Short mmCIF file of C-alpha atoms and ligand atoms in Angstrom, two decimals:
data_model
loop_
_atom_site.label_atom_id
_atom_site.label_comp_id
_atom_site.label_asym_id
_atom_site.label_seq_id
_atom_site.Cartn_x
_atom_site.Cartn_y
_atom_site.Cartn_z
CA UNK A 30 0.00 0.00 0.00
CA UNK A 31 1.46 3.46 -1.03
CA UNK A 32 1.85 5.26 1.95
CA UNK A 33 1.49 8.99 0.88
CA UNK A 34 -2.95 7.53 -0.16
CA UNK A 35 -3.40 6.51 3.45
CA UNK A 36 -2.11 9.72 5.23
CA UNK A 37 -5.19 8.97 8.04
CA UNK A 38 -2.99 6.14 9.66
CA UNK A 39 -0.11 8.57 10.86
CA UNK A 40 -0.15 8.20 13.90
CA UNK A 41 0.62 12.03 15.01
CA UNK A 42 -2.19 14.15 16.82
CA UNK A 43 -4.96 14.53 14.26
CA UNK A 44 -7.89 16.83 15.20
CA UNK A 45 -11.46 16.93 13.23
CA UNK A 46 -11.83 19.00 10.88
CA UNK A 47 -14.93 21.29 9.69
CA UNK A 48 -14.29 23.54 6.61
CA UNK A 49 -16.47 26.11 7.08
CA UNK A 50 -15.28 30.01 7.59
CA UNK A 51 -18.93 31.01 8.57
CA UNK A 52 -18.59 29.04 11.98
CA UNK A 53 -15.59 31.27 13.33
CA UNK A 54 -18.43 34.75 13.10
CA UNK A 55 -21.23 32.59 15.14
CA UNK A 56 -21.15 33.12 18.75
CA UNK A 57 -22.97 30.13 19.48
CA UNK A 58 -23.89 26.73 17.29
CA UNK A 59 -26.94 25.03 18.19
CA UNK A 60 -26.60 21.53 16.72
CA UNK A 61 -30.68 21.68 16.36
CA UNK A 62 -31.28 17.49 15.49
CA UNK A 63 -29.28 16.54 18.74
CA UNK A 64 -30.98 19.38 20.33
CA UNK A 65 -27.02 20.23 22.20
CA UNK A 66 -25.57 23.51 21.27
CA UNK A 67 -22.47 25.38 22.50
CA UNK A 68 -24.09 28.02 24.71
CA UNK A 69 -26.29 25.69 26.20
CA UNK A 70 -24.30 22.32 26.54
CA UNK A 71 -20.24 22.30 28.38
CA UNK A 72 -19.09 19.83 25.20
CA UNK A 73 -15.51 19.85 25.50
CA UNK A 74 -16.37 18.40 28.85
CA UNK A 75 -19.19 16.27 28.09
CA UNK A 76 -17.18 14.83 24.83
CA UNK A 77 -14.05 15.66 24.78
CA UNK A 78 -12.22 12.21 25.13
CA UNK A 79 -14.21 10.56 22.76
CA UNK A 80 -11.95 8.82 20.61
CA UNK A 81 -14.35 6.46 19.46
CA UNK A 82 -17.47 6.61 17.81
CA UNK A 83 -19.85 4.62 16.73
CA UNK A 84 -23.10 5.14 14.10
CA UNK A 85 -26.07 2.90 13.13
CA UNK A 86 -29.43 3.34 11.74
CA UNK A 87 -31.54 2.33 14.52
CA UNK A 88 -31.62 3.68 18.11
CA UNK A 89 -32.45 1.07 19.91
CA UNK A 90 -29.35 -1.30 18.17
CA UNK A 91 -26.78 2.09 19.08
CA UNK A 92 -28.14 1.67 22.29
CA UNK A 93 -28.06 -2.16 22.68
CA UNK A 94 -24.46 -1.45 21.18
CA UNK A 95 -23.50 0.67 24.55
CA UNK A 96 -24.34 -1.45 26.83
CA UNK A 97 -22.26 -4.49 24.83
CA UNK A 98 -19.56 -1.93 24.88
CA UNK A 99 -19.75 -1.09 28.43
CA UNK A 100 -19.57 -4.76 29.53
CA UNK A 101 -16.43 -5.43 26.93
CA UNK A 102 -15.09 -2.58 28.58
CA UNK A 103 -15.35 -3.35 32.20
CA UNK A 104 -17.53 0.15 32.34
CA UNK A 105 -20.73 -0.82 33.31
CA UNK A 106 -22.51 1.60 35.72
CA UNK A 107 -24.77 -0.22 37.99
CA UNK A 108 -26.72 2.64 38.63
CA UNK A 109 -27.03 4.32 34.81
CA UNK A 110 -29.35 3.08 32.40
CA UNK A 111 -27.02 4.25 29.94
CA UNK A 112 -29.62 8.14 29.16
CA UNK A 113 -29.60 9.14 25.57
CA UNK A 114 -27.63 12.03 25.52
CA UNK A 115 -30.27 14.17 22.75
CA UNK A 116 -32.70 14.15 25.78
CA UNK A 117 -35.70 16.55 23.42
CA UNK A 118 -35.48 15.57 20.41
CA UNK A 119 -36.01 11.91 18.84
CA UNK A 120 -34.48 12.36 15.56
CA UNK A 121 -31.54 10.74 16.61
CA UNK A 122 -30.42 9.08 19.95
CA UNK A 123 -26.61 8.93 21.33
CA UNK A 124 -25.30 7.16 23.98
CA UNK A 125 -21.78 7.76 25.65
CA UNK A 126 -19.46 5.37 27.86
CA UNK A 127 -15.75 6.11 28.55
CA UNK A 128 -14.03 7.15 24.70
CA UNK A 129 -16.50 5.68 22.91
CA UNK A 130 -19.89 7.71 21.70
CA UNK A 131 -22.80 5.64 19.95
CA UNK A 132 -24.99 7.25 17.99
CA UNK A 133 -28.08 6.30 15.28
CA UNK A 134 -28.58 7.43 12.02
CA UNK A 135 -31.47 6.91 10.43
CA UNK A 136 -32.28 5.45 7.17
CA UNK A 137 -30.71 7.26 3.98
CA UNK A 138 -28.44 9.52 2.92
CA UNK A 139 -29.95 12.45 3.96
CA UNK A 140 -30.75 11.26 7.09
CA UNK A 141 -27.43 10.43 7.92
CA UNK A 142 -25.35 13.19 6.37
CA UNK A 143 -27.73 15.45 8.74
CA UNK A 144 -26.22 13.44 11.90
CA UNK A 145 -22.62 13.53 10.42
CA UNK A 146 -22.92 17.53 9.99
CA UNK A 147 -24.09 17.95 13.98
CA UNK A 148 -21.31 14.98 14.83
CA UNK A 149 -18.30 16.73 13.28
CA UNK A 150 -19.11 20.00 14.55
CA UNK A 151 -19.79 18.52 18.11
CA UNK A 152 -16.44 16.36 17.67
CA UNK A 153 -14.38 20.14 16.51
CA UNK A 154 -16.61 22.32 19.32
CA UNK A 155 -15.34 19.46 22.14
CA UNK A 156 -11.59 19.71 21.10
CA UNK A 157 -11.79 16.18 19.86
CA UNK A 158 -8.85 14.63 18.25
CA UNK A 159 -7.59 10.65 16.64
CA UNK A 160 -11.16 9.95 16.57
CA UNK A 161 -12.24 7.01 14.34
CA UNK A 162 -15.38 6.48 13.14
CA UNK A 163 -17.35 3.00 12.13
CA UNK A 164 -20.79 3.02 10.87
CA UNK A 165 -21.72 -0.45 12.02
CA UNK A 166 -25.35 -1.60 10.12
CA UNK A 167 -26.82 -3.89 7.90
CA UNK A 168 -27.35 -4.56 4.36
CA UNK A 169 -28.02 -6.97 1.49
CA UNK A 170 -25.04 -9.89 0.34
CA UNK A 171 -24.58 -10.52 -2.99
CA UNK A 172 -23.50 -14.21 -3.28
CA UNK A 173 -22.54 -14.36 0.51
CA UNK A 174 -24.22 -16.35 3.35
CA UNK A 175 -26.48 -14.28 5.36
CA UNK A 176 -25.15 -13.36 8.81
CA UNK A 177 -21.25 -12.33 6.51
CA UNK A 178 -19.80 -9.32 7.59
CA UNK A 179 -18.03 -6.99 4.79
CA UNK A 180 -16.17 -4.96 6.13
CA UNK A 181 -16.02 -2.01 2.80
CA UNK A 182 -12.97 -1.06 0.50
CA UNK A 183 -14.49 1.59 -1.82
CA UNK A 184 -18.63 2.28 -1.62
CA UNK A 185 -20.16 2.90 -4.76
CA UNK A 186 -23.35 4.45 -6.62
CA UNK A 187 -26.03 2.42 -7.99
CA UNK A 188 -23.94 2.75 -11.32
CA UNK A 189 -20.63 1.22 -9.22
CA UNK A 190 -18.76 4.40 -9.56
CA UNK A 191 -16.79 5.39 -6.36
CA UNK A 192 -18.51 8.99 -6.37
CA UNK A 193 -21.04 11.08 -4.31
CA UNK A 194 -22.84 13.84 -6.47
CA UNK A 195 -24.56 16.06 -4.59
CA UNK A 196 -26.28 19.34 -5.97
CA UNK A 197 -25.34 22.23 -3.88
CA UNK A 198 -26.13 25.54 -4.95
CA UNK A 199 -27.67 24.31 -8.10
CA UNK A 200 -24.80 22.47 -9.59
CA UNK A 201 -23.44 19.00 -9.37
CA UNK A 202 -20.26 18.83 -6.61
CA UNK A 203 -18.48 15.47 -6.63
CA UNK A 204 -16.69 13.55 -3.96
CA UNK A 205 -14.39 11.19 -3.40
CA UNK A 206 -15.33 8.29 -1.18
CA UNK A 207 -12.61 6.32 -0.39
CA UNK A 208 -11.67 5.39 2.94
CA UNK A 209 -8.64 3.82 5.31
CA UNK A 210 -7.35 0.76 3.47
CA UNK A 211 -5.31 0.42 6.65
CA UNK A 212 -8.17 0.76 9.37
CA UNK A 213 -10.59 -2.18 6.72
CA UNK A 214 -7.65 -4.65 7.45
CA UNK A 215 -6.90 -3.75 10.71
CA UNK A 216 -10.79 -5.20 11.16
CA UNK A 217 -10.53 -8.06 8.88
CA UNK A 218 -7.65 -8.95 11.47
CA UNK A 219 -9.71 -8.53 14.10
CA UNK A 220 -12.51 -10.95 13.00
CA UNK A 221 -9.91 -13.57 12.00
CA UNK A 222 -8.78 -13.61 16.11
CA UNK A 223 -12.58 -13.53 17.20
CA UNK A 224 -13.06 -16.39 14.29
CA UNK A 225 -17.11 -16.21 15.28
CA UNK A 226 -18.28 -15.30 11.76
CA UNK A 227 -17.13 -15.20 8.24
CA UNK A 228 -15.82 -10.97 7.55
CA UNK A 229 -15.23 -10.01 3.94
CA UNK A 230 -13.50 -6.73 2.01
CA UNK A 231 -15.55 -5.60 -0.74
CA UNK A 232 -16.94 -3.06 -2.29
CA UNK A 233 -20.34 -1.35 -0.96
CA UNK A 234 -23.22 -0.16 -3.26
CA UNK A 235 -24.83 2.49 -1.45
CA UNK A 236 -28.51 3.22 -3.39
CA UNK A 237 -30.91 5.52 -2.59
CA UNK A 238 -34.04 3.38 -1.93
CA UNK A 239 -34.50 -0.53 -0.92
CA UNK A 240 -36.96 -1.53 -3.27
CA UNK A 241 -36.34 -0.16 -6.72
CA UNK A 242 -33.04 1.12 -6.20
CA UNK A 243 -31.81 -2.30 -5.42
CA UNK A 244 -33.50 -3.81 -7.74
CA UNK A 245 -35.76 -5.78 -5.48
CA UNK A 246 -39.10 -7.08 -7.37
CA UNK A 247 -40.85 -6.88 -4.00
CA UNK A 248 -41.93 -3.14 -4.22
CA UNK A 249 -45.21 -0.93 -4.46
CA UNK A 250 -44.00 -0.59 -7.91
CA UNK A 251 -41.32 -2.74 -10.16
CA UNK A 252 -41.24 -2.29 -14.13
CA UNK A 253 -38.34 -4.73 -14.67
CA UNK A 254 -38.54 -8.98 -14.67
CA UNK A 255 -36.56 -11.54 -12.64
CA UNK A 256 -33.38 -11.45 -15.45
CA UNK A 257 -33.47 -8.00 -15.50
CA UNK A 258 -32.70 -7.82 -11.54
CA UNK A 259 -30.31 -11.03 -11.54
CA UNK A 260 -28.39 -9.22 -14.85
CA UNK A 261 -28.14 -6.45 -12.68
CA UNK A 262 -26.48 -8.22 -9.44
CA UNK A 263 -24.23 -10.31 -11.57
CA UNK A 264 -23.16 -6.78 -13.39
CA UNK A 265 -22.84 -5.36 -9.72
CA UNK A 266 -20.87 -8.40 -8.58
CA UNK A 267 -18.41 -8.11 -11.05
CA UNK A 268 -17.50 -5.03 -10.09
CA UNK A 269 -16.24 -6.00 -7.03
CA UNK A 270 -19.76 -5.17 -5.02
CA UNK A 271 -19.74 -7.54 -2.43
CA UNK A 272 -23.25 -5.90 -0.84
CA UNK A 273 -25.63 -2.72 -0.91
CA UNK A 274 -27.08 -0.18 2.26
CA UNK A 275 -28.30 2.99 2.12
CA UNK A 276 -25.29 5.30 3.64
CA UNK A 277 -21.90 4.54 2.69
CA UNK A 278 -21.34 7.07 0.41
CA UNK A 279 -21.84 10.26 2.11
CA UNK A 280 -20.57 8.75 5.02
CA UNK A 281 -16.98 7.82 3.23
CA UNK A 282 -17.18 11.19 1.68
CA UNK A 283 -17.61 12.97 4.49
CA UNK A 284 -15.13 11.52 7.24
CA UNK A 285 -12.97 12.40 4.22
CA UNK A 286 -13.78 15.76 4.40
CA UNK A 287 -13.12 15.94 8.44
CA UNK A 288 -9.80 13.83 8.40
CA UNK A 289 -11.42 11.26 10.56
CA UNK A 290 -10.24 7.48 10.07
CA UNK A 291 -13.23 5.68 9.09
CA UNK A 292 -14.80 1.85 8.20
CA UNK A 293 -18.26 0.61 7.54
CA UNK A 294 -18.88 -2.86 8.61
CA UNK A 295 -21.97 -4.20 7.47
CA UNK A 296 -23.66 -7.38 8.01
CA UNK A 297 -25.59 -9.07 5.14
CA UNK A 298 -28.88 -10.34 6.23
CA UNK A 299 -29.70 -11.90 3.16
CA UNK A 300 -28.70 -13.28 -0.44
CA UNK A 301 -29.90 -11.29 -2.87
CA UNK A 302 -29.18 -13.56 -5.17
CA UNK A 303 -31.50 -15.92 -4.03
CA UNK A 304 -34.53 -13.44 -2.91
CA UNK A 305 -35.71 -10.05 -1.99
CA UNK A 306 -37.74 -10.44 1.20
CA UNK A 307 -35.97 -10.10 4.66
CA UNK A 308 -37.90 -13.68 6.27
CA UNK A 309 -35.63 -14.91 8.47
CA UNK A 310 -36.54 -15.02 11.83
CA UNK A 311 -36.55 -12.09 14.28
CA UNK A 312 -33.88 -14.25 16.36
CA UNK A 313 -31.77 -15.25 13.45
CA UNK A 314 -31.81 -11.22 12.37
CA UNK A 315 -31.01 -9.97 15.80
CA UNK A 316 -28.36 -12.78 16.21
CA UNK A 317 -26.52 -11.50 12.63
CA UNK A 318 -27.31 -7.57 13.78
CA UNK A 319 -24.78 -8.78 16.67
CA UNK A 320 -21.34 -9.32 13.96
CA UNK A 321 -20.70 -5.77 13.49
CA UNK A 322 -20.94 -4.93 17.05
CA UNK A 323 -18.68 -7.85 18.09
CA UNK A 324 -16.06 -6.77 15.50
CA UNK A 325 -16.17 -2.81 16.80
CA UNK A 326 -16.01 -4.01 20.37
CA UNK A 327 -12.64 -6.14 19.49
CA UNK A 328 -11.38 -3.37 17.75
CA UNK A 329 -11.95 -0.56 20.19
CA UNK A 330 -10.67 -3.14 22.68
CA UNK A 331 -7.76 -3.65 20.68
CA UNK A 332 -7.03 -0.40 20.60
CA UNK A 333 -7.45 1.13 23.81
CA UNK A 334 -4.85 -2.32 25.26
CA UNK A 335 -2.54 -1.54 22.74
CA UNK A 336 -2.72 2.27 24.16
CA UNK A 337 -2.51 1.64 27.72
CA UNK A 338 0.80 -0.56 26.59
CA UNK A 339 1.67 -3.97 28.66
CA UNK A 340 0.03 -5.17 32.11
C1 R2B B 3 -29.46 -0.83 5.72
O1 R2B B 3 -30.67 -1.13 6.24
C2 R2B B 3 -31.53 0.01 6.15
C3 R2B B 3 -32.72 -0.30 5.30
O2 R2B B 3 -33.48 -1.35 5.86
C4 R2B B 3 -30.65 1.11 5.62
O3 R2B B 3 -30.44 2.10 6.58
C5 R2B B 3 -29.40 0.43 5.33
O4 R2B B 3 -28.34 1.09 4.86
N1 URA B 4 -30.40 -3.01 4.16
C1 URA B 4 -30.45 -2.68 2.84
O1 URA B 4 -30.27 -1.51 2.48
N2 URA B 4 -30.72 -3.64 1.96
C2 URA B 4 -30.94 -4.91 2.32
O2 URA B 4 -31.21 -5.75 1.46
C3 URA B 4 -30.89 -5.24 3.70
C4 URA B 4 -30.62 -4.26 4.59
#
């Protein structure tokens, strides 16, 4: 690997960045969807070790995450029920414990490039620095067993380019989505020492709807047959797509943009190949929902051992 394309690995003091000259005339930021702002909230003291975080669609799996953490961790509180931290708001919840900060997402790319505008200027506003960021969800395999975890090398659109287009201002902008080489095999390490479930690198479609945009025949609406969607997969598959969610590319674009390391880990929870409809039971689902978790806590555990340096 060419050093000089992975400058997020050095290892020297690396803060997050925002690049916007507006924020240095406002007295005061309210971040409005977590419903903390900096005249109202003390965040370099409320965040300001966070050296972890992590995000995922639903609240109630960034919360369930927490509390796994916590245990891993040896930081359970007896006496907290782990409070979301956007107490006033349910748009998104986030939880906190020790360096590591969970937080949900939503579904989409709006949804969660929203969240990732409020987290990077709560992560700058707190002083944060060496942050790394995993967006730990779920998605649909392509040719893998359900319950797989990839863990993604480059996301892609819908037509497998490694791009997000976004019009601001009334004109196309275009950015790059790649993310740390170094911090994908650092996890595919980590799931060969927990050796609990199968972990992939591949490439992540990221589409902008479940049913059409994925070419599921399962919809309100489909205008295309059985070959059509197979063709499609196959086409997909070839180019290196090893699944397909709903966020990877504005989130790759924009931990880019702040100089944070970043991953997604994704489990598949089903075969796309072989069917459209997510039927497995609500134990086998919550039992796969489970990989990604298991690989972050290894990985922040990892970590934070390696930091504290031998017994
Ligand atoms: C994976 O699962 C969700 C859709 O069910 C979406 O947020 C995604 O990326
Ligand atoms: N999430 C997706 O976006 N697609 C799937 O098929 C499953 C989960």
């Amino acid at each position: 690997m060419d050093p000089k394309r992975d400058l997020q690995t050095a290892s020297c003091w690396s803060p997050v960045f925002v690049h916007n000259p507006h924020l240095d005339a406002m007295t005061d930021d309210f971040l409005y969807h977590f419903n903390l702002g900096t005249k109202t909230h003390n965040l370099p003291a409320m965040f300001g070790d966070v050296k972890f975080v992590c995000v995922g669609g639903s609240p109630w799996r960034m919360k369930d995450f927490i509390e796994y953490i916590a245990a891993e961790l040896d930081m359970k509180d007896p006496k907290s029920d782990y409070p979301n931290i956007c107490v006033g708001t349910d748009r998104y919840a986030m939880y906190k414990v020790g360096p590591v900060l969970s937080v949900s997402h939503g579904i989409g790319i709006p949804s969660i490039a929203i969240m990732l505008h409020e987290l990077f200027k709560l992560l700058h506003h707190a002083n944060c620095s060496d942050v790394t960021i995993l967006r730990i969800g779920t998605s649909g395999g392509i040719g893998l067993a359900p319950g797989t975890v990839v863990v993604t090398k480059q996301s892609v659109d819908a037509s497998f380019q490694p791009k997000f287009e976004q019009v601001i201002l009334g004109k196309m902008v275009v950015r790059n989505t790649d993310l740390s080489q170094s911090l994908a095999e650092e996890l595919l390490q980590c799931s060969k020492e927990l050796n609990q479930f199968e972990t992939v690198i591949g490439n992540t479609m990221c589409t902008l709807d479940f049913y059409e945009g994925q070419g599921r025949l399962d919809g309100a609406f489909c205008s295309y047959t059985e070959k059509d969607k197979q063709d499609y997969l196959n086409k997909a598959s070839e180019a290196g797509v090893c699944n397909i969610e709903m966020e990877s590319l504005v989130f790759a674009a924009m931990c880019k943009l702040s100089g944070v390391r970043a991953a997604v880990v994704c489990v598949t929870l089903l075969d796309r190949l072989k069917g459209d409809q997510l039927s497995s039971s609500h134990d086998v689902l919550q039992c796969y929902q489970k990989h990604p978790q298991v690989l972050a806590g290894h990985y922040i555990k990892k970590q934070l051992s390696a930091k504290a340096g031998p017994p």
